[in-house]
PDB file of C-alpha atoms in Angstrom:
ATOM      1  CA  UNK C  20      -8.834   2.874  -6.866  1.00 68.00           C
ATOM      2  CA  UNK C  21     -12.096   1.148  -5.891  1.00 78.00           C
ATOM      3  CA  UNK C  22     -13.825   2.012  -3.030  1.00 80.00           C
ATOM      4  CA  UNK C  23     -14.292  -1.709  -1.811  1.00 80.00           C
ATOM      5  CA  UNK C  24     -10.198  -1.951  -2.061  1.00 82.00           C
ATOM      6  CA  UNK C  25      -9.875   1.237   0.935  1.00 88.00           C
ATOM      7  CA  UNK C  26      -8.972   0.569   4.684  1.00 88.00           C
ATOM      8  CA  UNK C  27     -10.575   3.861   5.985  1.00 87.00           C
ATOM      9  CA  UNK C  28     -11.488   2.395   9.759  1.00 90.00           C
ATOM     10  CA  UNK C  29      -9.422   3.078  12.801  1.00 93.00           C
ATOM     11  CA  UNK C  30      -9.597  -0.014  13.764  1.00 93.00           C
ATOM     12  CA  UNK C  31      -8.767  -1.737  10.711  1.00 89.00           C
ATOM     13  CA  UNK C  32      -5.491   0.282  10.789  1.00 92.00           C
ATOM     14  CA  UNK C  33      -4.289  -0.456  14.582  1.00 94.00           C
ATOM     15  CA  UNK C  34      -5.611  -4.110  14.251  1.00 92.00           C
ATOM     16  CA  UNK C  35      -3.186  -4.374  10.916  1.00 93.00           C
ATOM     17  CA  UNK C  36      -0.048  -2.540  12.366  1.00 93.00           C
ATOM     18  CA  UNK C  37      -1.171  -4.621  15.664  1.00 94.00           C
ATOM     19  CA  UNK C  38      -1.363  -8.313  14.365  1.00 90.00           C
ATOM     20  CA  UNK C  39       0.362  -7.779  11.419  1.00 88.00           C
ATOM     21  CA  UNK C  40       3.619  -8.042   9.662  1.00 93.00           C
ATOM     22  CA  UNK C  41       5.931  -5.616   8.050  1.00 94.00           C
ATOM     23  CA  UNK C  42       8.334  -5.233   5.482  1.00 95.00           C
ATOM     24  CA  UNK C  43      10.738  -2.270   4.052  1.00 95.00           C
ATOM     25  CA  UNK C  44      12.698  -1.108   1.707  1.00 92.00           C
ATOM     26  CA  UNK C  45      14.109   2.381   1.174  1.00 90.00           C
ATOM     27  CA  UNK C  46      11.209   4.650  -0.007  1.00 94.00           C
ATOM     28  CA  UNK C  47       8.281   2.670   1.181  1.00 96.00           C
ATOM     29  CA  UNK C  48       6.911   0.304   4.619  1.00 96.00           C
ATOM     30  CA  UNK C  49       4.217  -2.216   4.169  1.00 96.00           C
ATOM     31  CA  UNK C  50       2.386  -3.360   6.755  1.00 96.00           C
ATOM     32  CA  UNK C  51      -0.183  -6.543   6.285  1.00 95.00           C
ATOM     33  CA  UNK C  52      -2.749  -9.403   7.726  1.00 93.00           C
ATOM     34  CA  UNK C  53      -4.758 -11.897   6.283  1.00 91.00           C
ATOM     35  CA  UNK C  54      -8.566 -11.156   6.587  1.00 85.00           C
ATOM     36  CA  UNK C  55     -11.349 -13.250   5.496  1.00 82.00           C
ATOM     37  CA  UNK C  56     -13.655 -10.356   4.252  1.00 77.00           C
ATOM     38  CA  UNK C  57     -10.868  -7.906   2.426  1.00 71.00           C
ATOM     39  CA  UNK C  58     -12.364  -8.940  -1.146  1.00 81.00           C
ATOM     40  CA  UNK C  59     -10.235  -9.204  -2.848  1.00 87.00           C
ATOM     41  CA  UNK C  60      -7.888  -6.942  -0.469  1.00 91.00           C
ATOM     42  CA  UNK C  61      -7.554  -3.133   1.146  1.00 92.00           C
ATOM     43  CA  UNK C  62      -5.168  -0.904   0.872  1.00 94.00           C
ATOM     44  CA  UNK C  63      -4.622   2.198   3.153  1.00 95.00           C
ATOM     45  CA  UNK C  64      -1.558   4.932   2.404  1.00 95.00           C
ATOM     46  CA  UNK C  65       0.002   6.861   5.486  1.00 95.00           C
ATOM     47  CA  UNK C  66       1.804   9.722   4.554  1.00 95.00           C
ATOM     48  CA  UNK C  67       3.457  11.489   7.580  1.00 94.00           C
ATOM     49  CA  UNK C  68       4.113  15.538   7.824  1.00 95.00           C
ATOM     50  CA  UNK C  69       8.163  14.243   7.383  1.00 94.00           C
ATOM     51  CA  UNK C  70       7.874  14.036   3.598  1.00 94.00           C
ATOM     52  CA  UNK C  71       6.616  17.451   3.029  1.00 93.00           C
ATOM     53  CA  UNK C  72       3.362  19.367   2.867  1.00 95.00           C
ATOM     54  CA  UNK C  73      -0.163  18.554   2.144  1.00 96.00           C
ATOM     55  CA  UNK C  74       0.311  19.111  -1.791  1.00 96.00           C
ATOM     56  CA  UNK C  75       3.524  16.370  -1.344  1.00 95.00           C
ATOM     57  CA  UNK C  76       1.532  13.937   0.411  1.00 96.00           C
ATOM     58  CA  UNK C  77      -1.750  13.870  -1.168  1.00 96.00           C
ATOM     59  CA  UNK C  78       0.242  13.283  -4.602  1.00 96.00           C
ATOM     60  CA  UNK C  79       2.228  10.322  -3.423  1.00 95.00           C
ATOM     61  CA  UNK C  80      -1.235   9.090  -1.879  1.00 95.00           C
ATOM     62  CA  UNK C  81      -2.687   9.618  -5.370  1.00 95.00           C
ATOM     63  CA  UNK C  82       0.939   7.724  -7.210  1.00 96.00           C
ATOM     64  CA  UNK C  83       0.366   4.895  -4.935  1.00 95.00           C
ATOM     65  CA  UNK C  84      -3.419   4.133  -5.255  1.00 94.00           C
ATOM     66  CA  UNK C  85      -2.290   4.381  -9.208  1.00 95.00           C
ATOM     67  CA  UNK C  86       0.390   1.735  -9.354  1.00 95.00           C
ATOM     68  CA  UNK C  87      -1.715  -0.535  -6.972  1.00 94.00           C
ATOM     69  CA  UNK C  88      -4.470  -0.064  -9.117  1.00 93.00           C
ATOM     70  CA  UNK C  89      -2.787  -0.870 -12.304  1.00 94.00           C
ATOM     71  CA  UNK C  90      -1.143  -4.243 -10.765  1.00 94.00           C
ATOM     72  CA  UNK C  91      -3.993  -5.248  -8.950  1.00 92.00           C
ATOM     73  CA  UNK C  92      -4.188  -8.164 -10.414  1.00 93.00           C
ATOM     74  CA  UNK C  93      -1.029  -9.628  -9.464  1.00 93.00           C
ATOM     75  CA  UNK C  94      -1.778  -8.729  -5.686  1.00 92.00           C
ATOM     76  CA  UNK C  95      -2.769 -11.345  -3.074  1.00 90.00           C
ATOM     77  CA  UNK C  96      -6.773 -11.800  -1.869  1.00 90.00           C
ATOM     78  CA  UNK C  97      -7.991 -11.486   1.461  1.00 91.00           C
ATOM     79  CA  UNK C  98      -5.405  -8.846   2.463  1.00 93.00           C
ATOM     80  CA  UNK C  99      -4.980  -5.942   4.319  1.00 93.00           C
ATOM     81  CA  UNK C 100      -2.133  -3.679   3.904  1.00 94.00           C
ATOM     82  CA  UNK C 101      -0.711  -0.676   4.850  1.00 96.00           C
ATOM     83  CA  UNK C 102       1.642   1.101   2.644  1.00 96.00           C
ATOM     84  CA  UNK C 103       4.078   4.052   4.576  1.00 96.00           C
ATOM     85  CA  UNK C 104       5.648   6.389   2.476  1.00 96.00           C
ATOM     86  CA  UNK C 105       9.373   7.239   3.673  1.00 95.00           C
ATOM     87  CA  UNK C 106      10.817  10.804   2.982  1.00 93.00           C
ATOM     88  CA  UNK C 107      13.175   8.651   0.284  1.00 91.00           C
ATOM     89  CA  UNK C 108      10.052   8.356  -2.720  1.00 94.00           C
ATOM     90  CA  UNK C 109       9.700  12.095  -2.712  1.00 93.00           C
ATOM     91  CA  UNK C 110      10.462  13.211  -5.687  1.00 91.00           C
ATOM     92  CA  UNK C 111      11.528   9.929  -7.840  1.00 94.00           C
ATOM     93  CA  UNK C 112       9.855   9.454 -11.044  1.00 96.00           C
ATOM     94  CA  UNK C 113       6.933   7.327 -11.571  1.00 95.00           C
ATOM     95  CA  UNK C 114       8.960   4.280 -12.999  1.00 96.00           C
ATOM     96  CA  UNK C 115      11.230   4.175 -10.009  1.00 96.00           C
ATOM     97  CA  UNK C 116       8.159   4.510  -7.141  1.00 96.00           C
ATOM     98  CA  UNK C 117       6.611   1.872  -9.135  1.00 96.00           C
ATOM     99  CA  UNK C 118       9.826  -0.240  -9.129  1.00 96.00           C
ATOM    100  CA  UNK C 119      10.039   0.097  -5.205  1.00 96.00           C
ATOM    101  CA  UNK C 120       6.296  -0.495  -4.298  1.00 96.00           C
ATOM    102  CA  UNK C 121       6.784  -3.675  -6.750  1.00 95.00           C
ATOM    103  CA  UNK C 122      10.055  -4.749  -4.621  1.00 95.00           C
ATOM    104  CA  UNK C 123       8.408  -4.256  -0.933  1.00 96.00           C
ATOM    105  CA  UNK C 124       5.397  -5.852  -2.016  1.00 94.00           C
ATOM    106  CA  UNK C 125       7.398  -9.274  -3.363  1.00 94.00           C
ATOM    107  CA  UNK C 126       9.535  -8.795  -0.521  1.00 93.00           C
ATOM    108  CA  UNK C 127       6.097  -9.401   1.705  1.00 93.00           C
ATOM    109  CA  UNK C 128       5.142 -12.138  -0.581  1.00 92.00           C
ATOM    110  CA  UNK C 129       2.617 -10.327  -1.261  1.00 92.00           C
ATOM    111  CA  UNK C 130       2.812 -10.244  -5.254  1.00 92.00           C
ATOM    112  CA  UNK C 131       1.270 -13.539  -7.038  1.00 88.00           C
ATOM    113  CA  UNK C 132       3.688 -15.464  -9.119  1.00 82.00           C
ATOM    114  CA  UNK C 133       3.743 -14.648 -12.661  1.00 74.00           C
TER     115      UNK C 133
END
């Protein structure tokens, strides 16, 4: 993933899961807002210490930032969003995670039409 596409600030995060709105599914949260200078949008990935250890997180972390990466494309500009990882995507395959990151995403209207 690109380093212009990271949310990394504090205050990027609290103003997101302040002012912004969210939308679930069974494996995976998104939080998001509209911002004028996310070009052409940030991502950030929280991963609490209720889906497992450090090893568990930082490989969903690195699943995630793959799948948006590789549909990128099809992802709104000038957004900020906040994917949560529930303790339901540990250990699914690849396909499936991507399937459910897909669904929340179009669920947000998030996902440009084809």
């Amino acid at each position: 993933m690109q380093r212009k596409w990271r949310l990394r600030r504090r205050e990027d995060f609290a103003r997101t899961y302040r002012g912004g709105k969210s939308f679930a599914n069974g494996q995976f949260v998104v939080y998001w807002s509209r911002q004028p200078i996310a070009e052409p949008f940030r991502l950030g990935i929280s991963a609490s210490k209720k889906i497992g250890n450090a090893v568990v997180r930082n490989r969903m972390r690195r699943v995630l930032k793959e799948i948006v990466r590789k549909h990128a494309d099809r992802i709104c500009e000038r957004t900020d969003m906040i994917l949560i990882v529930r303790a339901g995507a540990v250990g699914k395959p690849t396909e499936e995670l991507e399937k459910n990151v897909l669904h929340v995403l179009r669920k947000a209207g998030l996902l440009k039409p084809r």
